[in-house]
Amino acid sequence: MDRGDDDDDDEYADARNHPASNGIANLSQRDLLSRAFAGDDVVGEFEADKNAEVTDELPKVDVPKQMPGWGGWADVQARRGPPKWQLEAERKARAEQRKALKARRDANLKHVVISERYDKKVAGFNVEHVPHGFDSKAVYEGSMRTPLGPDANTDKSFRDLTRPKVLVNAGAVIRPMTFPKGRRPKQKE
């Protein structure tokens, strides 16, 4: 059973020459992938899905149409074609659609779809200005990314992170805030 003599050159020779392999072992990785996904047009499907989603998100432009029957009774009027104002409105609508397509963040990204829909539920959580106590946007976003859950922190740090800043015993009276001396509220007229 000396295996070290002439089999060192090609250790997969038996697999390639096996009758059940059908020459698959001789194929490169790219060839194997193309055979495995031969009937799938993944790129074409993605492009079709992206185009459908992008056109769905584009702003709807109202294009006025000529009402049927108005100005088309006579043979001369029917041969004339659509009026100039209608052609101009359609041209402006197409230009506006092209402008909106170019302004998208994923316009130059071939393999990415970025949704630009306005979500009312998420809009309530957006912050317009950096909250008090944070120096910059990066510091605020970093603090928001920090996990607070007990699975990411020790028990003591979890309790410290979730402990309220003001502790009051149950039933205690909390006096309402007052203006400091010298600062009175502006009188409503």
Tab-separated table of C-alpha atoms in Angstrom:
chain	number	residue	atom	x	y	z
A	1	MET	CA	0.000	0.000	0.000
A	2	ASP	CA	2.665	2.463	-0.855
A	3	ARG	CA	0.764	5.567	-2.000
A	4	GLY	CA	3.722	7.835	-2.327
A	5	ASP	CA	5.146	6.752	-5.673
A	6	ASP	CA	3.343	8.089	-8.766
A	7	ASP	CA	-0.086	9.106	-7.396
A	8	ASP	CA	1.282	12.307	-5.844
A	9	ASP	CA	0.881	14.208	-9.124
A	10	ASP	CA	-2.868	13.990	-9.221
A	11	GLU	CA	-4.737	12.879	-6.141
A	12	TYR	CA	-8.148	13.395	-7.787
A	13	ALA	CA	-7.381	11.317	-10.872
A	14	ASP	CA	-9.667	8.493	-9.737
A	15	ALA	CA	-12.587	10.916	-9.276
A	16	ARG	CA	-12.137	12.465	-12.707
A	17	ASN	CA	-11.916	9.112	-14.435
A	18	HIS	CA	-14.877	7.625	-12.600
A	19	PRO	CA	-17.736	6.834	-15.018
A	20	ALA	CA	-20.387	8.523	-12.815
A	21	SER	CA	-18.604	11.904	-12.824
A	22	ASN	CA	-19.547	12.740	-16.455
A	23	GLY	CA	-16.512	15.017	-16.629
A	24	ILE	CA	-17.833	17.379	-13.931
A	25	ALA	CA	-14.558	17.244	-12.029
A	26	ASN	CA	-12.797	18.773	-15.052
A	27	LEU	CA	-15.009	21.911	-14.964
A	28	SER	CA	-13.941	25.138	-13.317
A	29	GLN	CA	-15.900	26.766	-10.497
A	30	ARG	CA	-17.478	29.278	-12.893
A	31	ASP	CA	-18.608	26.479	-15.212
A	32	LEU	CA	-20.122	24.569	-12.298
A	33	LEU	CA	-22.054	27.641	-11.159
A	34	SER	CA	-23.321	28.357	-14.649
A	35	ARG	CA	-24.530	24.751	-14.959
A	36	ALA	CA	-26.165	24.829	-11.532
A	37	PHE	CA	-28.076	28.040	-12.270
A	38	ALA	CA	-28.575	27.476	-15.985
A	39	GLY	CA	-32.315	28.196	-16.105
A	40	ASP	CA	-32.251	31.107	-13.647
A	41	ASP	CA	-31.998	34.661	-14.910
A	42	VAL	CA	-31.338	36.190	-11.511
A	43	VAL	CA	-29.842	39.410	-12.857
A	44	GLY	CA	-32.737	39.972	-15.254
A	45	GLU	CA	-35.307	39.279	-12.539
A	46	PHE	CA	-33.573	41.707	-10.170
A	47	GLU	CA	-33.469	44.438	-12.819
A	48	ALA	CA	-37.163	43.913	-13.580
A	49	ASP	CA	-38.032	44.041	-9.855
A	50	LYS	CA	-35.902	47.170	-9.370
A	51	ASN	CA	-37.521	48.903	-12.353
A	52	ALA	CA	-40.993	48.020	-11.065
A	53	GLU	CA	-40.212	49.297	-7.569
A	54	VAL	CA	-38.546	52.472	-8.838
A	55	THR	CA	-41.429	53.337	-11.154
A	56	ASP	CA	-43.838	52.677	-8.291
A	57	GLU	CA	-41.946	55.137	-6.067
A	58	LEU	CA	-41.609	57.852	-8.722
A	59	PRO	CA	-43.904	60.844	-8.256
A	60	LYS	CA	-47.139	60.529	-10.147
A	61	VAL	CA	-47.389	63.232	-12.780
A	62	ASP	CA	-50.831	64.243	-13.950
A	63	VAL	CA	-50.819	64.356	-17.737
A	64	PRO	CA	-53.910	66.024	-19.190
A	65	LYS	CA	-55.548	64.039	-21.949
A	66	GLN	CA	-57.852	65.298	-24.599
A	67	MET	CA	-61.380	64.151	-23.977
A	68	PRO	CA	-62.726	61.860	-26.681
A	69	GLY	CA	-65.121	63.631	-29.004
A	70	TRP	CA	-64.008	67.150	-28.151
A	71	GLY	CA	-62.598	68.688	-31.295
A	72	GLY	CA	-62.639	65.417	-33.216
A	73	TRP	CA	-65.977	65.521	-34.990
A	74	ALA	CA	-64.760	66.746	-38.311
A	75	ASP	CA	-62.419	64.775	-40.527
A	76	VAL	CA	-59.892	67.628	-40.602
A	77	GLN	CA	-59.809	67.797	-36.820
A	78	ALA	CA	-59.345	64.027	-36.472
A	79	ARG	CA	-56.350	64.013	-38.844
A	80	ARG	CA	-54.679	66.916	-37.089
A	81	GLY	CA	-53.460	64.852	-34.112
A	82	PRO	CA	-53.288	65.804	-30.455
A	83	PRO	CA	-53.182	69.496	-29.590
A	84	LYS	CA	-49.923	71.273	-28.880
A	85	TRP	CA	-50.692	71.835	-25.196
A	86	GLN	CA	-51.190	68.103	-24.680
A	87	LEU	CA	-47.884	67.207	-26.367
A	88	GLU	CA	-46.106	69.851	-24.282
A	89	ALA	CA	-47.629	68.502	-21.044
A	90	GLU	CA	-46.572	64.937	-21.914
A	91	ARG	CA	-43.042	66.120	-22.713
A	92	LYS	CA	-42.815	67.959	-19.364
A	93	ALA	CA	-44.090	64.869	-17.529
A	94	ARG	CA	-41.449	62.643	-19.157
A	95	ALA	CA	-38.727	65.185	-18.311
A	96	GLU	CA	-39.877	65.301	-14.701
A	97	GLN	CA	-39.824	61.485	-14.489
A	98	ARG	CA	-36.269	61.383	-15.908
A	99	LYS	CA	-35.167	64.069	-13.447
A	100	ALA	CA	-36.636	62.095	-10.530
A	101	LEU	CA	-34.868	58.926	-11.750
A	102	LYS	CA	-31.495	60.683	-11.871
A	103	ALA	CA	-32.013	62.219	-8.420
A	104	ARG	CA	-32.472	58.834	-6.741
A	105	ARG	CA	-29.689	57.677	-4.420
A	106	ASP	CA	-29.538	54.288	-6.145
A	107	ALA	CA	-29.458	55.702	-9.692
A	108	ASN	CA	-25.803	54.769	-10.221
A	109	LEU	CA	-25.915	51.607	-8.102
A	110	LYS	CA	-26.727	48.704	-10.372
A	111	HIS	CA	-27.156	45.993	-7.732
A	112	VAL	CA	-28.936	48.034	-5.041
A	113	VAL	CA	-32.484	49.259	-4.443
A	114	ILE	CA	-32.876	52.089	-1.918
A	115	SER	CA	-36.445	52.788	-0.918
A	116	GLU	CA	-37.228	56.495	-0.783
A	117	ARG	CA	-40.784	56.188	0.428
A	118	TYR	CA	-41.897	58.428	3.279
A	119	ASP	CA	-42.867	56.232	6.191
A	120	LYS	CA	-45.152	57.968	8.694
A	121	LYS	CA	-44.459	55.412	11.406
A	122	VAL	CA	-40.700	55.901	11.204
A	123	ALA	CA	-40.935	59.691	10.812
A	124	GLY	CA	-41.945	60.028	14.454
A	125	PHE	CA	-38.555	58.644	15.500
A	126	ASN	CA	-36.472	60.964	13.300
A	127	VAL	CA	-34.577	63.700	15.107
A	128	GLU	CA	-34.202	67.083	13.407
A	129	HIS	CA	-31.476	68.460	15.678
A	130	VAL	CA	-28.819	66.822	17.826
A	131	PRO	CA	-30.331	66.461	21.321
A	132	HIS	CA	-28.942	68.368	24.305
A	133	GLY	CA	-25.948	66.666	25.860
A	134	PHE	CA	-24.443	65.354	22.621
A	135	ASP	CA	-21.574	67.148	20.903
A	136	SER	CA	-22.134	65.905	17.371
A	137	LYS	CA	-24.293	63.733	15.188
A	138	ALA	CA	-21.710	60.933	15.261
A	139	VAL	CA	-21.702	60.829	19.085
A	140	TYR	CA	-25.516	60.708	19.190
A	141	GLU	CA	-25.743	57.950	16.560
A	142	GLY	CA	-23.057	55.974	18.392
A	143	SER	CA	-25.031	56.158	21.633
A	144	MET	CA	-28.178	55.023	19.801
A	145	ARG	CA	-26.292	52.036	18.368
A	146	THR	CA	-25.176	50.877	21.794
A	147	PRO	CA	-27.236	47.839	22.813
A	148	LEU	CA	-29.104	48.199	26.104
A	149	GLY	CA	-30.486	44.686	26.475
A	150	PRO	CA	-29.496	42.162	29.122
A	151	ASP	CA	-28.148	39.789	26.487
A	152	ALA	CA	-25.459	42.293	25.379
A	153	ASN	CA	-24.519	43.706	28.812
A	154	THR	CA	-23.714	42.375	32.253
A	155	ASP	CA	-26.499	42.397	34.809
A	156	LYS	CA	-25.086	45.374	36.730
A	157	SER	CA	-24.470	47.483	33.614
A	158	PHE	CA	-27.958	46.605	32.300
A	159	ARG	CA	-29.519	47.848	35.536
A	160	ASP	CA	-27.353	51.012	35.463
A	161	LEU	CA	-28.255	51.745	31.840
A	162	THR	CA	-31.998	51.297	32.355
A	163	ARG	CA	-32.294	52.911	35.791
A	164	PRO	CA	-34.338	56.152	35.737
A	165	LYS	CA	-32.403	59.337	36.475
A	166	VAL	CA	-34.896	60.497	39.123
A	167	LEU	CA	-36.160	58.051	41.732
A	168	VAL	CA	-39.250	59.003	43.750
A	169	ASN	CA	-41.007	56.900	46.338
A	170	ALA	CA	-44.552	55.864	45.556
A	171	GLY	CA	-47.114	58.414	46.759
A	172	ALA	CA	-44.625	61.281	47.072
A	173	VAL	CA	-45.848	64.688	45.915
A	174	ILE	CA	-43.872	66.186	43.063
A	175	ARG	CA	-44.064	69.967	42.973
A	176	PRO	CA	-44.565	71.538	39.538
A	177	MET	CA	-41.699	73.400	37.945
A	178	THR	CA	-41.513	77.138	38.467
A	179	PHE	CA	-39.726	79.871	36.547
A	180	PRO	CA	-36.509	81.147	38.107
A	181	LYS	CA	-36.529	84.621	39.648
A	182	GLY	CA	-36.309	87.374	37.077
A	183	ARG	CA	-37.798	85.230	34.318
A	184	ARG	CA	-41.529	85.366	34.121
A	185	PRO	CA	-43.629	83.785	31.382
A	186	LYS	CA	-44.714	86.055	28.576
A	187	GLN	CA	-48.269	87.186	28.969
A	188	LYS	CA	-50.609	86.096	26.198
A	189	GLU	CA	-52.623	88.941	24.754
